[in-house]
Amino acid sequence: DCEGDPENCISENLFRTMADLVVSEGYAALGYEYINVDDCWLEKSRGPRGELVADRRRFPSGMKALADYVHAKGLKFGIYEDYGNYTCAGYPGILGFSQNDAAQFASWDVDYVKLDGCYSLPIDMDHGYPEFGRNLNATGRPMVYSCSWPVYQIYAGMNPNYSSIIQHCNLWRNYDDIQDSWASLESIIDYYGNNQDAIIPNAGPGHWNDPDMLIIGNFGLSYEQSKTQMALWAIMAAPLMMSVDLRTIRPEFKAILQNKKIIAVDQDPLGIQGRRIYKHKGIEIWSRPITPIYQTFYSYAIAFVNRRTDGTPSDVAVTLRELGLISPTGYRVEDLYEEVDYGILSPQTKIKVKVNPSGVVILRADVQPERFSKRPYNPIFYRYPN
């Protein structure tokens, strides 16, 4: 409602303000580089030559001007469209205009395109999504291509052709839109854990599973739950897309989004998606192989998640070996939220973590390049802080 609430409505002013804050508040320096416009930026009908037209009230300067503003900040600009006749909110889709729309996005210097799947036939997506990807590439401008292709086919009872999806898309949605609630977040965590054997092999550098936005800093998640989302998105090698008002975000939520060490796990160059390795009575352990590698041994990020709601922290005790960390050279272990370095531990070391309800403890275990026996190390038993 740009008349009743001009400061908060979808408009070029809102996106310019967020671009300013991404830079001034330190997000850009940590790797947050895209400013992405979602649905509702269009006029309800195309122009006289069939071209897409930005909403004249919300974006009076046009999308090229907004892209220029974002680029002047050293950031990249993303936009939204839909493979069907209409976008999900009822604005013009690309069906019948694929080549022209791709060229128009390139002329606006767009860097990222999300293509949704409302008002289209899932059976047509095996042709339509690759076609639009080829049209984007044909412009000569590099654009990240975010697809909703598999999720609509899954809803329709189809088995998505992931070899084709991987070839044509940089990221894709597998599951429901996230809502601003812990219940929604839990359902996504469960989906990715329960279906991980089918999902994980499709991920890698340049082609990612997308479990949807970070809702940290909004209204639906507690502080502990927000830490859980950030940690598990890093374990799942998920794209990190904030969805929050950067003008009003509270410092403790900003600190979660700006946790350099968890961002580094998320952006690990191996690009291997992690998996749930333990689930029992509300306690889950998730593990992701990361760099550095020594001989045949990976380093790991390990997340301990407490899904219980009984009002008291839960102790979880496990040896590194039981977690699959078996290098005889040992591992340097660090708590990425508490920023506590626990030194170099052997595979036989038992660690004990205390995990708050609906919360997480995320550790990084870097494999060591020298024999463990030659390195000084601390006593065998560790207790992590609350």
Coordinates of C-alpha atoms in Angstrom, one line a residue, residues 7-382:
E7 CA 8.0 3.7 3.7
N8 CA 7.3 0.0 3.6
C9 CA 5.6 -0.8 0.4
I10 CA 7.3 -2.6 -2.5
S11 CA 9.0 0.3 -4.4
E12 CA 12.2 1.5 -5.8
N13 CA 12.8 3.5 -2.6
L14 CA 12.6 0.4 -0.4
F15 CA 15.1 -1.4 -2.6
R16 CA 17.5 1.5 -2.7
T17 CA 17.3 1.9 1.1
M18 CA 18.0 -1.8 1.5
A19 CA 21.0 -1.6 -0.9
D20 CA 22.3 1.3 1.1
L21 CA 22.1 -0.7 4.3
V22 CA 23.6 -3.9 2.9
V23 CA 26.7 -1.8 2.3
S24 CA 26.7 0.6 5.3
E25 CA 25.8 -2.1 7.9
G26 CA 28.6 -4.5 6.8
Y27 CA 26.6 -7.2 5.0
A28 CA 28.2 -6.7 1.6
A29 CA 31.7 -7.0 3.1
L30 CA 30.6 -10.5 4.3
G31 CA 29.5 -11.6 0.9
Y32 CA 25.8 -10.6 0.7
E33 CA 25.9 -9.2 -2.8
Y34 CA 22.5 -9.5 -4.5
I35 CA 19.5 -7.2 -4.1
N36 CA 16.7 -9.3 -5.4
V37 CA 13.2 -8.0 -6.3
D38 CA 10.5 -10.6 -6.0
D39 CA 6.9 -10.6 -7.4
C40 CA 4.7 -7.5 -7.8
W41 CA 7.2 -5.2 -9.5
L42 CA 5.3 -5.2 -12.9
E43 CA 2.3 -3.4 -14.4
K44 CA -0.6 -5.8 -14.9
S45 CA -0.2 -5.7 -18.7
R46 CA 2.7 -5.6 -21.2
G47 CA 3.6 -2.5 -23.2
P48 CA 2.6 -1.9 -26.8
R49 CA 5.5 -3.9 -28.2
G50 CA 5.0 -6.8 -25.9
E51 CA 7.7 -5.6 -23.5
L52 CA 7.6 -5.9 -19.7
V53 CA 6.7 -2.7 -17.9
A54 CA 7.6 -1.9 -14.3
D55 CA 4.8 -0.6 -12.1
R56 CA 4.9 3.2 -12.8
R57 CA 3.9 4.2 -9.3
R58 CA 6.2 1.8 -7.4
F59 CA 9.2 2.0 -9.8
P60 CA 8.8 5.3 -11.6
S61 CA 12.5 5.4 -12.6
G62 CA 12.3 2.0 -14.1
M63 CA 14.2 -1.2 -13.5
K64 CA 17.4 -0.2 -15.4
A65 CA 17.8 2.8 -13.1
L66 CA 17.3 0.6 -10.0
A67 CA 19.9 -1.8 -11.4
D68 CA 22.3 1.1 -12.0
Y69 CA 21.8 2.3 -8.4
V70 CA 22.5 -1.2 -7.0
H71 CA 25.6 -1.6 -9.3
A72 CA 26.9 1.8 -8.1
K73 CA 27.0 0.4 -4.6
G74 CA 29.2 -2.5 -5.8
L75 CA 26.2 -4.9 -5.6
K76 CA 24.3 -7.1 -8.1
F77 CA 20.7 -6.9 -9.1
G78 CA 18.1 -9.7 -9.2
I79 CA 14.6 -9.8 -10.6
Y80 CA 11.6 -12.1 -10.6
E81 CA 9.4 -13.6 -13.4
D82 CA 7.3 -16.7 -13.9
Y83 CA 7.3 -19.4 -16.6
G84 CA 3.5 -19.4 -16.9
N85 CA 0.9 -17.0 -18.3
Y86 CA 1.0 -15.0 -15.1
T87 CA 3.3 -14.6 -12.0
C88 CA 2.0 -16.0 -8.8
A89 CA 0.5 -12.6 -7.9
G90 CA -1.2 -12.2 -11.3
Y91 CA 1.3 -10.1 -13.3
P92 CA 2.4 -11.0 -16.8
G93 CA 4.5 -14.2 -17.1
I94 CA 7.1 -15.0 -19.8
L95 CA 5.1 -17.7 -21.6
G96 CA 5.3 -16.7 -25.3
F97 CA 7.8 -14.0 -24.6
S98 CA 10.8 -16.0 -23.4
Q99 CA 13.4 -14.7 -25.8
N100 CA 12.3 -11.1 -25.6
D101 CA 12.1 -11.1 -21.8
A102 CA 15.6 -12.5 -21.5
A103 CA 16.9 -9.8 -23.8
Q104 CA 15.1 -7.2 -21.8
F105 CA 16.6 -8.4 -18.5
A106 CA 20.0 -8.2 -20.1
S107 CA 19.4 -4.7 -21.4
W108 CA 18.5 -3.7 -17.8
D109 CA 21.9 -5.2 -16.6
V110 CA 20.1 -7.8 -14.4
D111 CA 22.5 -10.2 -12.7
Y112 CA 20.0 -12.8 -11.3
V113 CA 16.7 -14.1 -12.4
K114 CA 14.2 -16.2 -10.4
L115 CA 11.7 -17.9 -12.6
D116 CA 8.6 -19.1 -10.7
G117 CA 6.1 -21.7 -11.9
C118 CA 2.6 -20.5 -11.3
Y119 CA -0.1 -20.6 -14.0
S120 CA 1.9 -23.1 -16.1
L121 CA 1.8 -26.9 -16.8
P122 CA 4.5 -28.8 -15.0
I123 CA 4.8 -31.2 -17.9
D124 CA 5.9 -28.2 -20.1
M125 CA 8.7 -27.2 -17.7
D126 CA 11.1 -29.8 -19.0
H127 CA 11.2 -27.7 -22.2
G128 CA 10.4 -24.2 -21.0
Y129 CA 12.9 -23.8 -18.2
P130 CA 15.9 -24.9 -20.3
E131 CA 14.6 -22.7 -23.2
F132 CA 14.6 -19.6 -20.9
G133 CA 18.0 -20.6 -19.6
R134 CA 19.4 -20.8 -23.1
N135 CA 17.8 -17.4 -23.9
L136 CA 19.5 -15.9 -20.9
N137 CA 22.8 -17.3 -22.0
A138 CA 22.3 -16.1 -25.5
T139 CA 22.2 -12.5 -24.3
G140 CA 25.9 -12.8 -23.4
R141 CA 25.3 -11.3 -20.0
P142 CA 26.0 -13.6 -17.0
M143 CA 22.8 -14.1 -15.0
V144 CA 22.3 -16.5 -12.1
Y145 CA 19.2 -18.6 -13.0
S146 CA 17.0 -19.6 -10.1
C147 CA 14.3 -22.2 -11.0
S148 CA 11.1 -23.4 -9.4
W149 CA 11.0 -26.2 -11.9
P150 CA 11.3 -29.3 -9.6
V151 CA 8.9 -28.2 -6.8
Y152 CA 6.0 -27.8 -9.2
Q153 CA 6.6 -31.1 -10.8
I154 CA 6.9 -32.8 -7.4
Y155 CA 3.5 -31.3 -6.4
A156 CA 2.1 -32.7 -9.7
G157 CA 3.4 -36.2 -8.8
M158 CA 6.2 -36.1 -11.4
N159 CA 9.8 -37.2 -10.9
P160 CA 12.0 -34.2 -11.8
N161 CA 14.8 -34.7 -14.3
Y162 CA 17.6 -33.5 -12.1
S163 CA 20.3 -34.1 -14.6
S164 CA 18.6 -31.6 -16.9
I165 CA 17.8 -29.2 -14.0
I166 CA 21.5 -29.3 -12.9
Q167 CA 22.6 -28.5 -16.5
H168 CA 20.3 -25.5 -16.9
C169 CA 19.7 -24.0 -13.5
N170 CA 22.1 -22.5 -10.8
L171 CA 19.7 -23.1 -8.0
W172 CA 16.2 -24.6 -7.6
R173 CA 13.4 -24.9 -5.1
N174 CA 12.5 -28.5 -4.0
Y175 CA 9.8 -27.8 -1.4
D176 CA 7.2 -25.4 0.0
D177 CA 7.7 -21.6 0.4
I178 CA 9.0 -20.8 3.8
Q179 CA 6.6 -18.9 6.1
D180 CA 7.5 -16.8 9.1
S181 CA 7.2 -19.6 11.7
W182 CA 9.2 -22.3 13.5
A183 CA 6.6 -24.9 12.2
S184 CA 7.4 -23.9 8.6
L185 CA 11.1 -24.0 9.2
E186 CA 10.8 -27.4 10.9
S187 CA 8.9 -28.8 7.9
I188 CA 11.7 -27.8 5.6
I189 CA 14.4 -29.2 7.9
D190 CA 12.4 -32.5 8.0
Y191 CA 11.9 -32.6 4.2
Y192 CA 15.6 -32.1 3.5
G193 CA 16.6 -34.7 6.2
N194 CA 14.0 -37.3 5.2
N195 CA 14.8 -37.0 1.4
Q196 CA 18.5 -36.3 1.7
D197 CA 19.6 -39.3 -0.3
A198 CA 17.7 -38.1 -3.4
I199 CA 18.5 -34.4 -2.8
I200 CA 22.1 -34.2 -1.8
P201 CA 23.7 -35.7 -5.0
N202 CA 22.3 -32.9 -7.1
A203 CA 24.1 -30.1 -5.2
G204 CA 27.6 -28.8 -6.1
P205 CA 29.4 -25.6 -7.2
G206 CA 27.2 -23.7 -9.6
H207 CA 24.0 -25.8 -9.0
W208 CA 22.4 -25.7 -5.6
N209 CA 19.3 -26.9 -3.7
D210 CA 17.4 -23.9 -2.4
P211 CA 15.5 -24.5 0.9
D212 CA 14.2 -20.9 0.6
M213 CA 14.9 -17.6 2.4
L214 CA 16.4 -16.9 5.7
I215 CA 13.6 -15.5 7.9
I216 CA 16.0 -14.5 10.7
G217 CA 15.1 -11.1 12.3
N218 CA 11.4 -11.1 11.4
F219 CA 8.7 -12.2 13.8
G220 CA 8.3 -15.9 13.7
L221 CA 11.6 -17.3 15.1
S222 CA 13.1 -17.0 18.5
Y223 CA 16.7 -16.2 19.0
E224 CA 17.6 -19.9 19.4
Q225 CA 15.5 -20.9 16.3
S226 CA 17.2 -18.2 14.2
K227 CA 20.6 -19.7 15.1
T228 CA 19.3 -23.1 14.1
Q229 CA 18.2 -21.8 10.7
M230 CA 21.5 -20.2 10.0
A231 CA 23.5 -23.2 11.1
L232 CA 21.5 -25.7 9.1
W233 CA 21.4 -23.6 6.0
A234 CA 25.2 -23.6 6.2
I235 CA 25.3 -27.4 6.6
M236 CA 23.0 -27.7 3.6
A237 CA 25.1 -25.5 1.4
A238 CA 22.1 -23.4 0.9
P239 CA 22.0 -20.0 -0.9
L240 CA 21.8 -17.3 1.9
M241 CA 19.1 -14.9 1.0
M242 CA 18.0 -12.5 3.8
S243 CA 14.3 -11.5 4.0
V244 CA 14.2 -8.9 6.7
D245 CA 13.9 -5.1 7.2
L246 CA 17.5 -4.0 7.7
R247 CA 16.3 -0.7 9.1
T248 CA 14.8 -2.3 12.2
I249 CA 16.6 -5.7 12.7
R250 CA 17.7 -6.2 16.3
P251 CA 21.5 -6.5 16.9
E252 CA 21.4 -10.2 18.1
F253 CA 19.7 -11.3 14.8
K254 CA 22.1 -9.1 12.8
A255 CA 25.0 -10.9 14.5
I256 CA 23.6 -14.3 13.4
L257 CA 23.3 -13.2 9.8
Q258 CA 26.8 -11.7 10.0
N259 CA 28.6 -14.7 11.6
K260 CA 31.7 -14.9 9.4
K261 CA 32.6 -18.4 10.4
I262 CA 29.2 -19.9 9.7
I263 CA 29.1 -18.0 6.3
A264 CA 32.5 -19.6 5.6
V265 CA 31.0 -23.0 6.2
D266 CA 28.1 -22.2 3.9
Q267 CA 30.4 -20.9 1.2
D268 CA 32.9 -23.7 1.5
P269 CA 34.6 -24.2 -2.0
L270 CA 34.0 -28.0 -2.1
G271 CA 30.2 -27.3 -2.3
I272 CA 29.3 -30.6 -0.7
Q273 CA 25.8 -30.5 0.8
G274 CA 25.7 -31.9 4.4
R275 CA 23.3 -34.5 5.7
R276 CA 21.5 -35.6 8.9
I277 CA 23.5 -38.4 10.4
Y278 CA 21.6 -39.0 13.6
K279 CA 18.0 -38.5 14.7
H280 CA 16.5 -39.9 18.0
K281 CA 14.0 -38.6 20.5
G282 CA 14.2 -35.0 19.3
I283 CA 18.0 -34.8 19.0
E284 CA 19.5 -34.5 15.5
I285 CA 23.1 -34.3 14.3
W286 CA 23.9 -32.9 10.9
S287 CA 27.4 -33.1 9.3
R288 CA 29.0 -31.5 6.3
P289 CA 32.4 -32.3 4.7
I290 CA 34.4 -29.1 4.1
T291 CA 38.0 -27.9 3.5
P292 CA 40.8 -28.3 4.4
I293 CA 41.4 -31.9 3.3
Y294 CA 44.4 -33.9 4.5
Q295 CA 45.2 -37.0 2.5
T296 CA 41.8 -38.7 2.3
F297 CA 40.3 -37.0 5.3
Y298 CA 37.8 -34.1 5.1
S299 CA 37.3 -31.4 7.7
Y300 CA 33.7 -31.2 9.0
A301 CA 31.0 -28.8 10.2
I302 CA 28.8 -30.5 12.7
A303 CA 25.4 -29.2 14.0
F304 CA 23.7 -30.6 17.0
V305 CA 20.0 -29.7 16.9
N306 CA 17.5 -30.0 19.8
R307 CA 14.0 -30.3 18.5
R308 CA 12.6 -30.9 21.9
T309 CA 10.3 -28.4 23.6
D310 CA 10.6 -29.5 27.2
G311 CA 12.0 -26.3 28.5
T312 CA 15.5 -27.4 29.4
P313 CA 18.8 -27.8 27.5
S314 CA 19.8 -31.3 26.5
D315 CA 23.2 -32.8 26.8
V316 CA 24.6 -34.7 23.8
A317 CA 27.8 -36.7 24.2
V318 CA 29.6 -38.4 21.4
T319 CA 33.2 -39.2 20.3
L320 CA 34.7 -37.6 17.1
R321 CA 35.0 -41.2 15.7
E322 CA 31.3 -41.7 16.1
L323 CA 30.7 -38.6 14.1
G324 CA 32.9 -40.0 11.3
L325 CA 36.0 -37.9 12.2
I326 CA 38.7 -40.6 12.0
S327 CA 41.9 -39.0 10.9
P328 CA 44.7 -40.1 13.2
T329 CA 46.2 -36.6 12.9
G330 CA 43.3 -35.1 14.9
Y331 CA 41.0 -32.1 14.4
R332 CA 41.0 -28.6 15.7
V333 CA 37.5 -28.0 17.0
E334 CA 35.8 -24.7 17.4
D335 CA 32.3 -23.6 18.5
L336 CA 31.1 -21.2 15.7
Y337 CA 28.5 -19.3 17.8
E338 CA 30.4 -19.2 21.1
E339 CA 33.7 -18.6 19.3
V340 CA 35.5 -21.0 21.7
D341 CA 38.5 -22.9 20.3
Y342 CA 38.8 -26.4 22.0
G343 CA 42.2 -27.2 20.6
I344 CA 43.2 -30.3 18.8
L345 CA 41.2 -33.4 19.6
S346 CA 41.8 -37.1 18.7
P347 CA 39.1 -39.3 17.1
Q348 CA 38.7 -41.0 20.5
T349 CA 37.9 -37.7 22.3
K350 CA 34.3 -37.5 23.7
I351 CA 32.7 -34.2 23.3
K352 CA 29.7 -33.1 25.3
V353 CA 27.5 -30.2 24.1
K354 CA 24.5 -28.6 25.8
V355 CA 21.8 -27.7 23.3
N356 CA 19.0 -25.4 24.1
P357 CA 15.4 -26.3 23.1
S358 CA 14.8 -25.6 19.4
G359 CA 18.4 -24.5 19.4
V360 CA 21.7 -25.6 17.9
V361 CA 25.4 -26.0 18.6
I362 CA 27.6 -25.8 15.5
L363 CA 31.2 -26.9 15.6
R364 CA 33.9 -26.8 13.0
A365 CA 36.5 -29.5 13.0
D366 CA 39.5 -28.8 10.8
V367 CA 41.6 -31.9 10.1
Q368 CA 45.3 -31.5 11.1
P369 CA 48.2 -32.1 8.7
E370 CA 50.5 -33.6 11.3
R371 CA 50.4 -36.7 13.4
F372 CA 48.2 -36.1 16.5
S373 CA 50.7 -37.7 18.8
K374 CA 53.2 -34.9 18.0
R375 CA 50.9 -32.1 19.0
P376 CA 50.1 -30.8 22.4
Y377 CA 46.4 -31.4 23.4
N378 CA 44.1 -30.9 26.3
P379 CA 42.4 -33.4 28.6
I380 CA 40.1 -36.0 27.0
F381 CA 36.7 -34.6 28.2
Y382 CA 35.2 -31.3 27.3

